Amino acid sequence: MSKTVCIMLAGGKGKRMGTKVSKQYLLLEDRPVLFYSLKAFEPYVDEIIVVAAEGEEEYCRENIINKYEVAKVTKVVTGGAERYLSVYEGLKAINESDDEMYVLIHDGARPFITGQVIKKTIEKVKETGACIVAVPSKDTVKIGNEFNIVESTPDRRKVWLVQTPQVFEYRSIYDAYKAAIESGREDITDDSMVMESFGNKEIHFVQGNYDNIKLTTPEDMIHGMAILRAKTDL
């Protein structure tokens, strides 16, 4: 038997969004952003652990989880000052069992993840132990230096734009995160970096879709409304 747990990161403050309300609680149509993310995962995982910002735990529980009856949420835990610290709090909140365990780490501000992609990641992680959702870059990418001067141009055919969920065998990513935290490293921007630097698994790509955007700026909300309305019209 195997068990799948989603760590849903809902601790963003949305400084770039320019709103008093945290971005994961902003409304898309008549529902909060976080609602769509939670409902996307609920049919495919055994358990969801929500990591909320300090002081927002009860709001999240009452106004999202209870209000919209997200039954798979078992815990709401307090996140850290940075994303990677919040992920670690989520990992520590998982009750390890004798079953094979897999963890799907997702940004709550990515409400357009599809069930098809979630299923593909679960299949892939059971085969490989580590995978991340990403899409091939449509644009040419440049590597620059600290003076904003171009240094090189990587082969676009090898460039992927990374999204979430990022999915791992539980013990492997927990041990990697523990080692990363103990090392004092602070430049961690995603979970695959932790596995690359401190883990023992090769990381495989699962191709996602370009609609799986992260809502970070006001322009993203406009784009998100268009995506949601297009999906509703199908």
Tab-separated table of C-alpha atoms in Angstrom:
chain	number	residue	atom	x	y	z
A	1	MET	CA	0.000	0.000	0.000
A	2	SER	CA	1.102	3.585	-0.624
A	3	LYS	CA	-0.074	6.905	0.778
A	4	THR	CA	-0.044	10.316	-0.882
A	5	VAL	CA	0.044	13.557	1.089
A	6	CYS	CA	-0.209	17.055	-0.375
A	7	ILE	CA	1.565	19.912	1.393
A	8	MET	CA	-0.360	23.003	0.314
A	9	LEU	CA	1.646	26.184	0.847
A	10	ALA	CA	-0.685	29.033	1.806
A	11	GLY	CA	1.633	31.385	3.636
A	12	GLY	CA	2.350	34.000	0.964
A	13	LYS	CA	1.722	37.605	1.952
A	14	GLY	CA	1.365	38.908	-1.582
A	15	LYS	CA	3.620	41.980	-1.310
A	16	ARG	CA	3.962	42.142	-5.098
A	17	MET	CA	0.194	41.849	-5.419
A	18	GLY	CA	-0.163	45.160	-3.604
A	19	THR	CA	-3.192	44.072	-1.549
A	20	LYS	CA	-3.877	43.888	2.181
A	21	VAL	CA	-5.410	40.432	1.698
A	22	SER	CA	-2.928	37.578	1.202
A	23	LYS	CA	-2.910	36.488	-2.433
A	24	GLN	CA	-4.195	32.955	-1.758
A	25	TYR	CA	-7.373	34.452	-0.237
A	26	LEU	CA	-8.158	36.852	-3.091
A	27	LEU	CA	-11.295	36.008	-5.049
A	28	LEU	CA	-11.381	34.519	-8.518
A	29	GLU	CA	-14.974	34.902	-9.594
A	30	ASP	CA	-16.667	34.215	-6.233
A	31	ARG	CA	-14.201	31.764	-4.692
A	32	PRO	CA	-10.776	32.264	-3.029
A	33	VAL	CA	-7.669	31.276	-5.005
A	34	LEU	CA	-6.799	28.647	-2.385
A	35	PHE	CA	-10.189	26.972	-2.825
A	36	TYR	CA	-9.352	26.000	-6.410
A	37	SER	CA	-5.947	24.615	-5.440
A	38	LEU	CA	-7.336	22.489	-2.618
A	39	LYS	CA	-10.232	21.150	-4.665
A	40	ALA	CA	-7.865	20.188	-7.490
A	41	PHE	CA	-5.874	17.851	-5.223
A	42	GLU	CA	-8.660	16.455	-3.055
A	43	PRO	CA	-9.731	13.642	-5.442
A	44	TYR	CA	-6.179	12.353	-5.920
A	45	VAL	CA	-4.461	12.360	-2.517
A	46	ASP	CA	-5.137	10.700	0.814
A	47	GLU	CA	-4.413	13.749	2.954
A	48	ILE	CA	-3.757	17.488	2.654
A	49	ILE	CA	-1.699	19.512	5.113
A	50	VAL	CA	-2.106	23.277	4.725
A	51	VAL	CA	0.804	25.500	5.754
A	52	ALA	CA	-0.549	28.962	6.615
A	53	ALA	CA	1.118	32.204	7.592
A	54	GLU	CA	1.447	32.930	11.294
A	55	GLY	CA	-1.798	34.487	12.519
A	56	GLU	CA	-3.849	33.252	9.546
A	57	GLU	CA	-4.330	29.633	10.604
A	58	GLU	CA	-7.831	30.074	12.021
A	59	TYR	CA	-8.946	32.260	9.127
A	60	CYS	CA	-7.798	29.594	6.683
A	61	ARG	CA	-9.540	26.846	8.625
A	62	GLU	CA	-12.865	28.656	9.039
A	63	ASN	CA	-13.148	30.615	5.790
A	64	ILE	CA	-11.669	28.132	3.346
A	65	ILE	CA	-11.471	24.567	4.651
A	66	ASN	CA	-14.666	24.448	6.714
A	67	LYS	CA	-16.699	26.816	4.554
A	68	TYR	CA	-16.033	24.864	1.367
A	69	GLU	CA	-15.937	21.440	3.049
A	70	VAL	CA	-12.447	20.378	1.988
A	71	ALA	CA	-12.605	17.005	3.717
A	72	LYS	CA	-9.063	15.796	2.991
A	73	VAL	CA	-7.378	18.556	5.035
A	74	THR	CA	-6.175	16.987	8.277
A	75	LYS	CA	-3.937	19.764	9.649
A	76	VAL	CA	-3.257	23.467	9.353
A	77	VAL	CA	0.260	24.270	10.521
A	78	THR	CA	2.194	27.512	10.839
A	79	GLY	CA	4.768	28.267	8.173
A	80	GLY	CA	8.171	29.873	8.407
A	81	ALA	CA	9.661	33.148	7.240
A	82	GLU	CA	10.671	31.689	3.864
A	83	ARG	CA	9.033	29.188	1.521
A	84	TYR	CA	11.562	26.424	2.208
A	85	LEU	CA	11.055	26.776	5.950
A	86	SER	CA	7.299	26.430	5.432
A	87	VAL	CA	7.813	23.267	3.396
A	88	TYR	CA	9.915	21.822	6.217
A	89	GLU	CA	7.140	22.561	8.718
A	90	GLY	CA	4.723	20.712	6.453
A	91	LEU	CA	7.049	17.734	6.143
A	92	LYS	CA	7.467	17.545	9.908
A	93	ALA	CA	3.671	17.512	10.326
A	94	ILE	CA	3.276	14.287	8.343
A	95	ASN	CA	2.690	11.184	10.440
A	96	GLU	CA	4.927	8.572	8.864
A	97	SER	CA	3.414	5.119	8.552
A	98	ASP	CA	4.549	1.702	7.389
A	99	ASP	CA	3.087	2.398	3.961
A	100	GLU	CA	5.106	3.784	1.093
A	101	MET	CA	4.616	7.541	1.353
A	102	TYR	CA	4.774	10.196	-1.325
A	103	VAL	CA	4.478	13.935	-0.810
A	104	LEU	CA	3.201	16.465	-3.344
A	105	ILE	CA	4.345	20.023	-2.556
A	106	HIS	CA	2.188	22.681	-4.195
A	107	ASP	CA	1.922	26.463	-4.111
A	108	GLY	CA	-1.576	27.452	-3.051
A	109	ALA	CA	-1.356	30.424	-5.426
A	110	ARG	CA	-1.324	28.054	-8.434
A	111	PRO	CA	-5.060	27.360	-8.715
A	112	PHE	CA	-5.087	26.028	-12.288
A	113	ILE	CA	-3.260	22.739	-11.799
A	114	THR	CA	-5.215	19.955	-13.485
A	115	GLY	CA	-6.177	16.534	-12.231
A	116	GLN	CA	-4.511	14.987	-15.247
A	117	VAL	CA	-1.134	16.495	-14.317
A	118	ILE	CA	-1.539	15.535	-10.656
A	119	LYS	CA	-2.217	11.924	-11.661
A	120	LYS	CA	0.848	11.916	-13.925
A	121	THR	CA	3.102	13.091	-11.084
A	122	ILE	CA	1.813	10.397	-8.740
A	123	GLU	CA	2.459	7.731	-11.352
A	124	LYS	CA	5.943	9.103	-12.060
A	125	VAL	CA	7.020	9.458	-8.420
A	126	LYS	CA	6.072	5.854	-7.711
A	127	GLU	CA	8.333	4.860	-10.590
A	128	THR	CA	11.281	7.206	-9.924
A	129	GLY	CA	11.083	8.638	-6.395
A	130	ALA	CA	11.264	12.288	-7.490
A	131	CYS	CA	9.598	14.424	-10.165
A	132	ILE	CA	8.629	18.020	-10.826
A	133	VAL	CA	6.046	19.630	-13.050
A	134	ALA	CA	7.544	21.915	-15.694
A	135	VAL	CA	6.965	23.231	-19.205
A	136	PRO	CA	9.510	23.747	-22.009
A	137	SER	CA	10.591	27.363	-22.370
A	138	LYS	CA	9.006	29.136	-25.325
A	139	ASP	CA	11.555	31.934	-25.143
A	140	THR	CA	15.296	32.162	-25.562
A	141	VAL	CA	16.965	32.403	-22.147
A	142	LYS	CA	20.072	34.432	-21.363
A	143	ILE	CA	22.481	33.993	-18.461
A	144	GLY	CA	23.669	37.351	-17.128
A	145	ASN	CA	26.194	38.579	-14.593
A	146	GLU	CA	25.917	41.052	-11.728
A	147	PHE	CA	26.396	43.956	-14.168
A	148	ASN	CA	23.381	42.941	-16.296
A	149	ILE	CA	25.636	41.833	-19.123
A	150	VAL	CA	24.858	38.685	-21.107
A	151	GLU	CA	27.334	35.890	-20.426
A	152	SER	CA	25.828	32.968	-22.323
A	153	THR	CA	22.754	31.532	-24.051
A	154	PRO	CA	21.738	28.011	-22.998
A	155	ASP	CA	20.221	25.653	-25.518
A	156	ARG	CA	16.501	26.420	-25.351
A	157	ARG	CA	15.714	22.763	-26.024
A	158	LYS	CA	17.154	21.982	-22.591
A	159	VAL	CA	15.428	24.803	-20.690
A	160	TRP	CA	12.319	24.044	-18.632
A	161	LEU	CA	10.200	26.442	-16.588
A	162	VAL	CA	9.524	24.814	-13.256
A	163	GLN	CA	6.102	24.818	-11.597
A	164	THR	CA	4.473	22.825	-8.811
A	165	PRO	CA	3.604	20.274	-7.609
A	166	GLN	CA	7.048	18.912	-6.909
A	167	VAL	CA	6.673	15.318	-5.812
A	168	PHE	CA	8.955	13.018	-3.845
A	169	GLU	CA	9.222	9.823	-1.883
A	170	TYR	CA	8.600	11.147	1.618
A	171	ARG	CA	11.624	9.919	3.543
A	172	SER	CA	14.029	11.050	0.824
A	173	ILE	CA	12.753	14.631	0.698
A	174	TYR	CA	12.374	14.844	4.483
A	175	ASP	CA	15.989	13.763	5.026
A	176	ALA	CA	17.186	16.132	2.299
A	177	TYR	CA	15.314	19.055	3.830
A	178	LYS	CA	16.608	18.241	7.304
A	179	ALA	CA	20.182	18.261	5.980
A	180	ALA	CA	19.547	21.534	4.115
A	181	ILE	CA	18.156	23.262	7.211
A	182	GLU	CA	21.008	22.009	9.377
A	183	SER	CA	23.533	23.274	6.809
A	184	GLY	CA	22.234	26.817	7.182
A	185	ARG	CA	21.769	27.251	3.453
A	186	GLU	CA	19.397	30.117	2.687
A	187	ASP	CA	19.287	30.384	-1.127
A	188	ILE	CA	16.674	27.642	-1.604
A	189	THR	CA	13.996	28.648	-4.107
A	190	ASP	CA	12.303	25.305	-4.756
A	191	ASP	CA	12.146	21.759	-3.469
A	192	SER	CA	14.077	20.185	-6.305
A	193	MET	CA	17.107	22.307	-5.310
A	194	VAL	CA	17.029	20.589	-1.941
A	195	MET	CA	16.935	17.148	-3.532
A	196	GLU	CA	19.679	18.098	-6.005
A	197	SER	CA	22.005	19.332	-3.251
A	198	PHE	CA	21.190	17.101	-0.286
A	199	GLY	CA	19.134	14.182	-1.575
A	200	ASN	CA	19.663	10.829	-3.238
A	201	LYS	CA	17.152	10.843	-6.115
A	202	GLU	CA	17.399	11.863	-9.740
A	203	ILE	CA	14.604	14.325	-10.528
A	204	HIS	CA	12.394	13.663	-13.537
A	205	PHE	CA	10.285	16.167	-15.458
A	206	VAL	CA	6.545	15.747	-15.824
A	207	GLN	CA	5.282	18.063	-18.527
A	208	GLY	CA	2.567	20.324	-17.221
A	209	ASN	CA	0.616	23.057	-18.966
A	210	TYR	CA	1.184	26.767	-19.457
A	211	ASP	CA	-2.007	27.706	-17.610
A	212	ASN	CA	-0.530	26.498	-14.319
A	213	ILE	CA	0.615	30.012	-13.437
A	214	LYS	CA	1.461	31.372	-10.014
A	215	LEU	CA	-0.639	34.389	-9.080
A	216	THR	CA	1.907	36.933	-7.884
A	217	THR	CA	1.043	40.341	-9.403
A	218	PRO	CA	-2.174	42.182	-10.316
A	219	GLU	CA	-1.514	41.295	-13.963
A	220	ASP	CA	-1.522	37.616	-12.988
A	221	MET	CA	-5.014	38.007	-11.547
A	222	ILE	CA	-6.271	39.370	-14.863
A	223	HIS	CA	-4.659	36.427	-16.657
A	224	GLY	CA	-6.086	34.053	-14.057
A	225	MET	CA	-9.625	35.360	-14.546
A	226	ALA	CA	-9.270	34.731	-18.282
A	227	ILE	CA	-8.044	31.174	-17.674
A	228	LEU	CA	-10.879	30.441	-15.249
A	229	ARG	CA	-13.539	31.814	-17.567
A	230	ALA	CA	-12.133	29.829	-20.497
A	231	LYS	CA	-12.299	26.637	-18.428
A	232	THR	CA	-15.851	27.458	-17.321
A	233	ASP	CA	-16.929	28.001	-20.923
A	234	LEU	CA	-15.633	24.610	-22.106
